[in-house]
Amino acid sequence: MKLAIVGTGFIGCSFARTAADHGLFAEVVGLDKHRARARKALDLGLVDAAVDRVPDDAAAVLLAPPSDQVASWVCDLADHPGVVFDVASVKQPIVKAVRHRLKSLPPRYVPSHPVCGSERSGPEEAEIDLFHDQTVILTPEPETDASATGVVQVMWRAVGAHVRTMTVEEHDRILAVTSHLPHLLSFAYMNGVEPSMLSLAGGGFRDFTRIAASSPTLWEQIFRLNKAPLMAALKACRHEIRELETAIRRDDTEAVRTLLESAANRRREFDGA
Amino acid sequence: MKLAIVGTGFIGCSFARTAADHGLFAEVVGLDKHRARARKALDLGLVDAAVDRVPDDAAAVLLAPPSDQVASWVCDLADHPGVVFDVASVKQPIVKAVRHRLKSLPPRYVPSHPVCGSERSGPEEAEIDLFHDQTVILTPEPETDASATGVVQVMWRAVGAHVRTMTVEEHDRILAVTSHLPHLLSFAYMNGVEPSMLSLAGGGFRDFTRIAASSPTLWEQIFRLNKAPLMAALKACRHEIRELETAIRRDDTEAVRTLLESAANRRREFDGA
């Protein structure tokens, strides 16, 4: 069994390393548009070989390049005999772009997304068991082969993840709220902080802004690809901000406390979840 | 040397515990409006006695009650012979309220603020060395006795903190940006997240919203007390959000990337700071 990783960055290499550690594949090969990064992954022992093309005998191909290159790879691998799955943070634009070019999705392509991004990047950051106890969302479409979905499910479970299935629309709408909007807010907020203030910022600031150190290239793509759901989420959030602001401006102690309590309760629900 | 702690919550008890551990005081006594909490601090061995009033022979009095009770305590202790210092997240409203009642600040009251809040609360959460390597801001006013400021400085340094001095106005303006606004945004954002989405949220979400689990009572007070600087910070942040939103709506890849890069660079500056 051979696994091919397209994009030997943080997520791709974390999967490679974990899969090797769990003995899921006899061989893992890596491919990257930036050949130095594939070599780096090889030097670090994360892949067994750095290759220039996806080998035909790969049983599985993990697509972990920048999000806006996934659709093109799915099309290029339409006739590949292995299962093809990705890790992109957006799903509908990929599915649309592939359908636009090929009319329908390749049946052995299973859209997937592990919900465990990080502000880290690069093979040197690869983390074993990154996916342990994390959620992976699969968004198979009508064209998707059920057995391919099954194989991808098994692989994610084998590296310790919980698998959830939903539609691409649902995925993109939810991720806009739970992931993309916090990034947008954190980036925007950070731009308003004067450098001289940084030495006076504490632990709350550190956590709130951790994601503002994420890759600008990667996030520019996600914002662009998931624009409509993200703008809808921002609109709803602006309404929540306005509501809290109004209560504060009016010195409406009860209203402010009620809003903060509902937020704190929901956050505690998350910790309990 | 006796230390009195007014408000035996998370911060008060963390100071008590750390001060005891460093041998700064021979005895620490605790007082709390909620007598059960003072007893809890006693049971946990964080204070040597739970008292009903601040003893006259306390060399130092740490005021760590809810922010909106600090001014009243400063007034009540105006003639206390020890140094009196607080930990409130806002400074100008306290100084104003005290001056309003007493005409001028008691010379042995030193406004202070350790920048290491937490979403945790209560004596059972008290943490030894909470202040180690953290910043404490002192905002002495013209009335403040320089030797009292010196004593307070030495105490904070003794528990491992870095001490910075600035005006109350500067403190409140900066903290509105670095602490109060992230809390406002995190609370408001959290209110827009549907409960069903929680199980799909990842690490970015967890960190971004950690502060939304903070005490609603405490934060309602901070927002109320620091309203004007907070509203100014929100206005500026809204401008940053709008700028990023506009660039995303226009598919202006270059503008989006530039905004994200400046945010990411500033965040990395913070890590390096």
Coordinates of C-alpha atoms in Angstrom, one line a residue:
Chain A
M1 CA 0.0 0.0 0.0
K2 CA 1.4 3.3 -1.1
L3 CA 0.2 6.8 0.0
A4 CA 1.0 9.9 -2.0
I5 CA 0.9 13.3 -0.4
V6 CA 0.5 16.3 -2.6
G7 CA 1.7 19.3 -0.7
T8 CA 4.2 18.5 1.9
G9 CA 3.3 21.3 4.3
F10 CA 2.2 21.1 7.9
I11 CA -1.1 19.1 7.4
G12 CA 0.2 16.9 4.7
C13 CA 3.3 15.9 6.6
S14 CA 1.4 15.5 9.9
F15 CA -0.8 13.0 8.1
A16 CA 2.2 11.3 6.5
R17 CA 4.0 11.0 9.8
T18 CA 0.9 9.7 11.7
A19 CA -0.1 7.2 9.0
A20 CA 3.5 5.8 8.9
D21 CA 3.5 5.6 12.7
H22 CA 0.3 3.7 12.7
G23 CA 1.6 1.4 9.9
L24 CA -1.2 2.3 7.6
F25 CA 1.0 2.3 4.5
A26 CA 4.1 0.5 3.4
E27 CA 5.4 3.6 1.6
V28 CA 4.7 7.3 1.6
V29 CA 5.8 9.5 -1.2
G30 CA 5.6 13.3 -1.2
L31 CA 5.2 15.9 -4.0
D32 CA 5.3 19.6 -3.7
K33 CA 5.3 22.5 -6.2
H34 CA 8.1 23.9 -4.1
R35 CA 10.7 21.1 -4.5
A36 CA 12.7 22.3 -1.5
R37 CA 9.7 21.6 0.7
A38 CA 9.4 18.0 -0.6
R39 CA 13.1 17.5 0.0
K40 CA 12.8 19.0 3.4
A41 CA 10.0 16.4 4.2
L42 CA 12.3 13.7 2.9
D43 CA 15.3 14.9 5.0
L44 CA 13.0 14.9 8.0
G45 CA 12.0 11.3 7.3
L46 CA 8.4 12.3 6.9
V47 CA 8.2 10.7 3.4
D48 CA 10.1 7.9 1.9
A49 CA 10.6 9.6 -1.4
A50 CA 10.2 13.0 -3.0
V51 CA 8.5 12.6 -6.3
D52 CA 7.6 14.7 -9.4
R53 CA 4.3 13.1 -10.2
V54 CA 1.7 11.1 -8.3
P55 CA 2.5 7.4 -8.9
D56 CA -0.2 5.3 -10.6
D57 CA 0.2 2.6 -7.9
A58 CA -0.7 4.9 -5.0
A59 CA -3.7 3.3 -3.1
A60 CA -4.5 6.7 -1.7
V61 CA -3.7 10.3 -2.6
L62 CA -3.9 13.0 0.0
L63 CA -4.3 16.5 -1.5
A64 CA -2.9 19.0 0.9
P65 CA -1.7 21.9 -1.4
P66 CA -3.1 25.5 -0.9
S67 CA -6.9 25.4 -1.1
D68 CA -7.1 27.1 -4.5
Q69 CA -5.1 24.3 -6.1
V70 CA -7.2 21.4 -4.9
A71 CA -9.8 21.5 -7.7
S72 CA -7.1 21.4 -10.4
W73 CA -5.4 18.4 -8.7
V74 CA -8.8 16.6 -8.5
C75 CA -9.3 17.1 -12.2
D76 CA -5.7 16.0 -13.0
L77 CA -6.2 12.8 -11.0
A78 CA -9.7 12.1 -12.3
D79 CA -8.6 8.8 -13.8
H80 CA -6.3 7.8 -11.0
P81 CA -7.2 4.3 -9.6
G82 CA -6.6 5.2 -5.9
V83 CA -8.9 7.1 -3.6
V84 CA -8.3 10.8 -3.6
F85 CA -9.1 13.0 -0.6
D86 CA -8.2 16.5 0.4
V87 CA -7.9 18.6 3.5
A88 CA -9.2 22.0 2.3
S89 CA -11.1 24.3 4.6
V90 CA -13.7 25.1 1.9
K91 CA -15.6 22.5 -0.1
Q92 CA -18.3 24.0 -2.4
P93 CA -15.9 26.1 -4.5
I94 CA -13.7 23.0 -5.1
V95 CA -16.7 20.8 -6.1
K96 CA -18.1 23.6 -8.3
A97 CA -14.7 24.1 -10.1
V98 CA -14.3 20.4 -10.7
R99 CA -17.8 20.0 -12.0
H100 CA -17.3 23.1 -14.2
R101 CA -14.3 21.4 -15.9
L102 CA -15.3 17.7 -15.9
K103 CA -19.1 18.0 -15.7
S104 CA -19.2 15.6 -12.7
L105 CA -17.0 14.8 -9.8
P106 CA -14.6 11.8 -10.1
P107 CA -16.3 9.0 -8.1
R108 CA -13.1 8.2 -6.2
Y109 CA -12.6 11.8 -5.0
V110 CA -13.9 12.2 -1.4
P111 CA -14.0 15.9 -0.2
S112 CA -12.7 15.9 3.4
H113 CA -11.6 18.4 5.9
P114 CA -9.9 17.8 9.3
V115 CA -10.9 20.6 11.6
C116 CA -7.6 21.1 13.3
G117 CA -5.8 23.8 11.4
S118 CA -3.0 25.7 13.1
E119 CA -1.1 28.9 12.6
R120 CA 1.9 26.7 12.0
S121 CA 3.1 25.7 8.6
G122 CA 5.8 23.7 6.9
P123 CA 7.0 20.2 7.2
E124 CA 9.3 21.0 10.1
E125 CA 6.1 21.6 12.2
A126 CA 4.6 18.2 11.4
E127 CA 3.0 16.7 14.4
I128 CA 2.3 13.1 15.1
D129 CA -1.2 12.4 16.2
L130 CA -2.3 15.9 15.1
F131 CA -5.7 14.4 14.2
H132 CA -6.2 12.4 17.4
D133 CA -9.6 13.2 18.9
Q134 CA -10.2 15.8 16.2
T135 CA -13.2 16.0 13.9
V136 CA -12.9 15.3 10.2
I137 CA -15.8 16.4 8.0
L138 CA -16.5 14.4 4.9
T139 CA -18.8 15.9 2.2
P140 CA -19.4 13.2 -0.3
E141 CA -21.5 14.2 -3.3
P142 CA -24.1 12.1 -5.3
E143 CA -21.3 11.1 -7.7
T144 CA -19.0 9.9 -4.9
D145 CA -18.3 6.2 -4.8
A146 CA -19.6 4.9 -1.4
S147 CA -16.6 2.5 -1.1
A148 CA -14.2 5.4 -1.6
T149 CA -15.9 7.3 1.1
G150 CA -15.6 4.2 3.3
V151 CA -11.9 3.9 2.7
V152 CA -11.3 7.6 3.5
Q153 CA -13.4 7.2 6.6
V154 CA -11.3 4.3 7.8
M155 CA -8.1 6.2 7.2
W156 CA -9.2 9.2 9.2
R157 CA -10.4 6.9 12.0
A158 CA -7.1 5.1 11.9
V159 CA -5.3 8.3 12.7
G160 CA -7.6 8.9 15.7
A161 CA -10.2 11.3 14.2
H162 CA -13.9 11.4 14.6
V163 CA -15.7 11.5 11.2
R164 CA -18.8 13.5 10.5
T165 CA -20.6 13.7 7.2
M166 CA -22.6 16.6 5.8
T167 CA -23.3 18.5 2.6
V168 CA -20.7 20.8 1.1
E169 CA -23.1 23.8 1.6
E170 CA -23.6 23.0 5.3
H171 CA -19.8 22.5 5.7
D172 CA -19.0 25.9 4.2
R173 CA -21.7 27.7 6.1
I174 CA -20.6 26.2 9.5
L175 CA -16.9 26.7 8.9
A176 CA -17.5 30.3 7.9
V177 CA -18.9 30.8 11.4
T178 CA -16.6 28.5 13.5
S179 CA -13.3 29.1 11.8
H180 CA -13.2 31.7 9.0
L181 CA -14.9 34.5 10.8
P182 CA -12.7 34.3 13.9
H183 CA -9.7 34.5 11.6
L184 CA -11.1 37.6 9.9
L185 CA -11.9 39.3 13.2
S186 CA -8.5 38.3 14.7
F187 CA -6.6 39.6 11.7
A188 CA -8.6 42.9 11.5
Y189 CA -8.4 43.4 15.3
M190 CA -4.6 42.9 15.2
N191 CA -4.2 45.6 12.6
G192 CA -5.7 48.1 15.0
V193 CA -3.2 47.4 17.8
E194 CA -0.3 49.8 18.0
P195 CA 3.1 48.2 18.2
S196 CA 3.9 50.0 21.5
M197 CA 0.9 48.3 23.1
L198 CA 2.2 44.8 22.5
S199 CA 4.3 44.7 25.6
L200 CA 1.2 45.4 27.7
A201 CA -0.9 42.7 26.3
G202 CA -1.7 39.6 28.5
G203 CA -2.9 36.1 28.1
G204 CA -6.4 37.0 26.8
F205 CA -4.8 38.9 24.0
R206 CA -2.4 36.1 23.3
D207 CA -5.1 33.5 22.8
F208 CA -7.5 35.8 21.0
T209 CA -4.9 36.8 18.4
R210 CA -3.0 33.5 18.1
I211 CA -4.8 32.8 14.8
A212 CA -3.8 36.2 13.4
A213 CA -0.3 34.7 13.0
S214 CA -1.7 32.2 10.5
S215 CA -0.5 32.1 6.9
P216 CA -1.7 35.2 5.0
T217 CA -1.5 33.3 1.7
L218 CA -3.6 30.4 2.9
W219 CA -6.2 32.7 4.5
E220 CA -6.5 35.1 1.6
Q221 CA -7.5 32.0 -0.4
I222 CA -10.0 30.7 2.2
F223 CA -11.6 34.2 2.5
R224 CA -11.8 34.4 -1.3
L225 CA -13.1 30.9 -1.8
N226 CA -15.7 31.0 0.9
K227 CA -16.7 34.6 0.4
A228 CA -20.5 34.5 0.5
P229 CA -20.9 32.3 3.6
L230 CA -18.1 34.4 5.3
M231 CA -19.8 37.7 4.5
A232 CA -23.1 36.3 5.8
A233 CA -21.4 35.2 9.1
L234 CA -19.8 38.6 9.4
K235 CA -23.1 40.3 9.0
A236 CA -24.7 38.3 11.7
C237 CA -21.7 38.9 14.0
R238 CA -21.9 42.6 13.4
H239 CA -25.5 42.5 14.7
E240 CA -24.3 40.7 17.9
I241 CA -21.5 43.3 18.3
R242 CA -24.0 46.2 17.8
E243 CA -26.4 44.7 20.4
L244 CA -23.7 44.4 23.0
E245 CA -22.4 47.9 22.1
T246 CA -25.9 49.4 22.5
A247 CA -26.4 47.9 25.9
I248 CA -23.0 49.2 27.1
R249 CA -23.6 52.7 25.7
R250 CA -27.0 52.8 27.5
D251 CA -25.4 51.6 30.8
D252 CA -28.0 48.9 30.7
T253 CA -26.3 46.7 33.3
E254 CA -28.9 43.9 33.1
A255 CA -28.9 43.7 29.3
V256 CA -25.1 43.6 29.2
R257 CA -24.9 40.9 31.8
T258 CA -27.5 38.8 30.1
L259 CA -25.6 39.0 26.8
L260 CA -22.3 38.1 28.5
E261 CA -23.9 35.3 30.4
S262 CA -25.4 33.7 27.3
A263 CA -22.0 33.9 25.6
A264 CA -20.2 32.5 28.6
N265 CA -22.7 29.6 28.9
R266 CA -22.3 28.7 25.2
R267 CA -18.5 28.8 25.6
R268 CA -18.7 26.5 28.6
E269 CA -21.0 24.2 26.6
F270 CA -18.1 23.9 24.0
D271 CA -15.7 22.9 26.7
G272 CA -18.2 20.3 27.9
A273 CA -18.8 19.1 24.4
Chain B
M1 CA 4.6 42.1 58.5
K2 CA 0.9 41.5 57.8
L3 CA -0.8 41.5 54.5
A4 CA -4.6 41.9 54.2
I5 CA -6.4 40.8 51.1
V6 CA -9.8 42.3 50.4
G7 CA -11.6 40.0 47.9
T8 CA -10.4 36.4 48.2
G9 CA -11.0 35.5 44.6
F10 CA -8.7 34.2 41.9
I11 CA -6.3 37.2 41.8
G12 CA -6.4 38.0 45.5
C13 CA -5.7 34.5 46.5
S14 CA -3.0 34.0 43.8
F15 CA -1.2 37.0 45.3
A16 CA -1.7 35.7 48.8
R17 CA -0.4 32.3 48.0
T18 CA 2.6 33.6 46.0
A19 CA 3.5 36.2 48.6
A20 CA 3.4 33.5 51.3
D21 CA 5.5 31.2 49.2
H22 CA 8.1 33.9 48.8
G23 CA 8.0 34.7 52.5
L24 CA 7.1 38.3 51.9
F25 CA 4.7 38.4 54.9
A26 CA 4.6 36.7 58.2
E27 CA 0.8 36.6 58.1
V28 CA -1.9 37.0 55.4
V29 CA -5.5 37.7 56.3
G30 CA -8.4 37.6 54.0
L31 CA -11.7 39.4 53.9
D32 CA -14.6 38.9 51.5
K33 CA -18.1 40.3 51.2
H34 CA -19.0 36.7 50.6
R35 CA -17.9 35.1 53.8
A36 CA -18.1 31.6 52.3
R37 CA -15.4 32.6 49.9
A38 CA -13.1 33.9 52.7
R39 CA -13.7 30.7 54.6
K40 CA -12.8 28.7 51.4
A41 CA -9.6 30.6 51.1
L42 CA -8.9 29.8 54.7
D43 CA -9.7 26.1 54.2
L44 CA -7.4 26.0 51.2
G45 CA -4.6 27.4 53.4
L46 CA -4.3 30.5 51.1
V47 CA -4.8 32.9 54.0
D48 CA -4.0 32.5 57.7
A49 CA -7.2 34.0 58.9
A50 CA -10.6 35.1 57.5
V51 CA -11.4 38.5 59.0
D52 CA -14.4 40.9 59.0
R53 CA -12.4 44.1 58.8
V54 CA -9.0 45.2 57.6
P55 CA -6.6 45.1 60.6
D56 CA -5.0 48.4 61.5
D57 CA -1.6 46.7 61.7
A58 CA -1.6 45.4 58.1
A59 CA 1.6 46.7 56.4
A60 CA -0.1 46.3 53.1
V61 CA -3.7 46.0 51.9
L62 CA -4.4 44.4 48.5
L63 CA -7.8 45.4 47.1
A64 CA -9.0 42.6 44.8
P65 CA -12.8 42.9 45.0
P66 CA -15.0 43.5 41.9
S67 CA -13.7 46.6 40.1
D68 CA -16.7 48.7 41.0
Q69 CA -16.1 48.3 44.7
V70 CA -12.4 49.4 44.7
A71 CA -13.1 53.2 45.0
S72 CA -15.3 52.6 48.0
W73 CA -12.6 50.6 49.7
V74 CA -9.9 53.1 48.9
C75 CA -12.1 55.8 50.6
D76 CA -12.8 53.6 53.6
L77 CA -9.1 52.9 54.0
A78 CA -8.0 56.5 53.5
D79 CA -6.5 56.7 57.0
H80 CA -5.1 53.2 57.1
P81 CA -1.3 53.4 57.9
G82 CA -0.4 50.6 55.5
V83 CA 0.1 50.9 51.7
V84 CA -3.1 50.2 49.8
F85 CA -3.0 48.9 46.2
D86 CA -5.5 47.3 43.9
V87 CA -5.6 45.0 40.9
A88 CA -8.5 46.6 39.0
S89 CA -8.5 46.5 35.2
V90 CA -9.6 50.1 35.0
K91 CA -8.0 53.0 36.7
Q92 CA -9.5 56.4 35.8
P93 CA -13.0 55.7 37.1
I94 CA -11.6 54.6 40.4
V95 CA -9.4 57.7 40.8
K96 CA -12.3 59.9 39.8
A97 CA -14.7 58.3 42.2
V98 CA -12.2 58.6 45.1
R99 CA -11.4 62.3 44.3
H100 CA -15.1 63.0 44.0
R101 CA -15.7 61.7 47.6
L102 CA -12.4 62.7 49.3
K103 CA -11.3 65.7 47.1
S104 CA -7.9 64.1 46.7
L105 CA -6.4 60.6 46.6
P106 CA -5.1 59.1 49.8
P107 CA -1.3 59.3 49.4
R108 CA -0.7 55.7 50.4
Y109 CA -3.1 54.3 47.8
V110 CA -1.1 53.1 44.7
P111 CA -3.3 52.3 41.7
S112 CA -2.0 49.1 40.2
H113 CA -3.0 46.4 37.7
P114 CA -1.4 43.1 36.9
V115 CA -2.0 42.3 33.3
C116 CA -2.6 38.6 33.7
G117 CA -6.4 38.1 34.1
S118 CA -8.0 34.8 33.4
E119 CA -11.4 33.4 32.6
R120 CA -11.0 31.5 35.9
S121 CA -12.3 32.8 39.2
G122 CA -12.6 31.8 42.8
P123 CA -10.0 30.9 45.5
E124 CA -9.8 27.3 44.4
E125 CA -8.2 28.4 41.1
A126 CA -5.5 30.4 42.9
E127 CA -2.2 29.9 41.1
I128 CA 1.2 30.2 42.6
D129 CA 3.5 32.3 40.5
L130 CA 0.6 33.7 38.5
F131 CA 2.5 37.0 38.2
H132 CA 5.9 35.5 37.2
D133 CA 7.2 37.3 34.1
Q134 CA 3.9 39.2 33.8
T135 CA 3.5 43.0 33.5
V136 CA 2.1 45.0 36.3
I137 CA 1.1 48.6 35.5
L138 CA 1.3 51.3 38.3
T139 CA -0.5 54.5 37.7
P140 CA 0.6 56.8 40.6
E141 CA -1.1 60.2 40.6
P142 CA 0.4 63.5 41.8
E143 CA -1.0 62.9 45.3
T144 CA 0.6 59.5 45.6
D145 CA 3.4 59.1 48.1
A146 CA 6.6 58.1 46.3
S147 CA 7.6 55.7 49.0
A148 CA 4.2 54.0 48.9
T149 CA 4.7 53.5 45.1
G150 CA 8.2 52.2 45.9
V151 CA 6.9 49.6 48.3
V152 CA 4.2 48.4 45.9
Q153 CA 6.8 48.2 43.1
V154 CA 9.0 46.0 45.4
M155 CA 6.1 43.7 46.2
W156 CA 5.2 43.1 42.6
R157 CA 8.8 42.6 41.7
A158 CA 9.1 40.1 44.6
V159 CA 6.4 38.0 43.0
G160 CA 8.2 38.0 39.7
A161 CA 6.4 40.7 37.8
H162 CA 7.8 43.5 35.6
V163 CA 6.6 46.9 36.7
R164 CA 5.6 49.7 34.2
T165 CA 4.4 53.1 35.2
M166 CA 2.0 55.3 33.2
T167 CA -0.9 57.7 33.6
V168 CA -4.4 56.4 34.4
E169 CA -5.6 57.8 31.1
E170 CA -2.9 56.0 29.1
H171 CA -3.6 52.8 31.1
D172 CA -7.3 52.8 30.3
R173 CA -6.9 53.7 26.7
I174 CA -4.3 50.9 26.1
L175 CA -6.2 48.3 28.1
A176 CA -9.4 49.1 26.2
V177 CA -7.5 48.0 23.1
T178 CA -5.4 45.1 24.3
S179 CA -7.9 43.5 26.7
H180 CA -11.4 45.0 26.9
L181 CA -12.1 45.0 23.2
P182 CA -11.0 41.4 22.6
H183 CA -13.4 40.4 25.4
L184 CA -16.2 42.4 23.9
L185 CA -15.6 40.8 20.4
S186 CA -15.2 37.3 21.8
F187 CA -18.5 37.6 23.9
A188 CA -20.4 39.1 20.9
Y189 CA -19.0 36.5 18.4
M190 CA -19.9 33.7 20.8
N191 CA -23.5 34.8 20.9
G192 CA -23.7 34.3 17.1
V193 CA -22.5 30.6 17.2
E194 CA -25.3 28.1 17.0
P195 CA -25.1 25.4 19.7
S196 CA -25.1 22.7 17.0
M197 CA -21.9 24.1 15.5
L198 CA -19.9 23.7 18.7
S199 CA -18.9 20.1 18.0
L200 CA -17.4 21.2 14.7
A201 CA -15.2 23.9 16.1
G202 CA -11.5 23.5 16.3
G203 CA -8.4 24.9 18.0
G204 CA -8.6 28.3 16.5
F205 CA -12.1 28.7 17.8
R206 CA -11.1 27.4 21.2
D207 CA -8.4 30.0 21.7
F208 CA -10.4 32.9 20.1
T209 CA -13.3 32.3 22.4
R210 CA -11.5 31.3 25.6
I211 CA -12.1 34.7 27.1
A212 CA -15.8 34.5 26.3
A213 CA -16.0 32.1 29.3
S214 CA -14.9 34.9 31.6
S215 CA -17.0 36.2 34.4
P216 CA -20.1 38.1 33.1
T217 CA -20.3 40.1 36.3
L218 CA -16.7 41.1 36.3
W219 CA -16.8 42.1 32.6
E220 CA -20.1 43.9 32.7
Q221 CA -18.3 46.2 35.3
I222 CA -15.2 46.6 33.3
F223 CA -17.2 47.5 30.1
R224 CA -19.3 50.0 32.2
L225 CA -16.3 51.6 34.0
N226 CA -14.1 51.9 30.9
K227 CA -17.0 52.7 28.4
A228 CA -15.5 55.7 26.6
P229 CA -12.1 54.2 25.8
L230 CA -13.7 50.9 24.9
M231 CA -16.2 52.5 22.5
A232 CA -13.3 54.4 20.9
A233 CA -11.4 51.2 20.5
L234 CA -14.4 49.4 19.0
K235 CA -14.9 52.2 16.5
A236 CA -11.3 51.9 15.3
C237 CA -11.6 48.2 15.1
R238 CA -14.8 48.4 13.1
H239 CA -12.8 50.5 10.6
E240 CA -10.2 47.7 10.3
I241 CA -12.9 45.0 9.9
R242 CA -14.6 47.1 7.2
E243 CA -11.3 47.6 5.4
L244 CA -10.7 43.8 5.3
E245 CA -14.3 43.1 4.4
T246 CA -14.2 45.5 1.5
A247 CA -11.0 44.0 0.1
I248 CA -12.5 40.5 0.3
R249 CA -15.8 41.6 -1.3
R250 CA -13.8 43.1 -4.2
D251 CA -11.7 40.0 -4.7
D252 CA -8.8 42.3 -4.2
T253 CA -6.2 39.5 -3.6
E254 CA -3.3 41.9 -3.1
A255 CA -5.1 44.1 -0.7
V256 CA -6.4 41.2 1.4
R257 CA -2.9 39.6 1.5
T258 CA -1.3 42.9 2.5
L259 CA -3.8 43.4 5.4
L260 CA -3.3 39.8 6.6
E261 CA 0.5 40.1 6.4
S262 CA 0.6 43.3 8.4
A263 CA -1.6 41.6 11.1
A264 CA 0.5 38.4 11.1
N265 CA 3.7 40.4 11.3
R266 CA 2.4 42.4 14.3
R267 CA 1.3 39.2 16.0
R268 CA 4.7 37.7 15.5
E269 CA 6.2 40.9 17.0
F270 CA 4.2 40.2 20.1
D271 CA 5.6 36.6 20.3
G272 CA 9.0 38.0 20.0
A273 CA 8.4 40.8 22.5

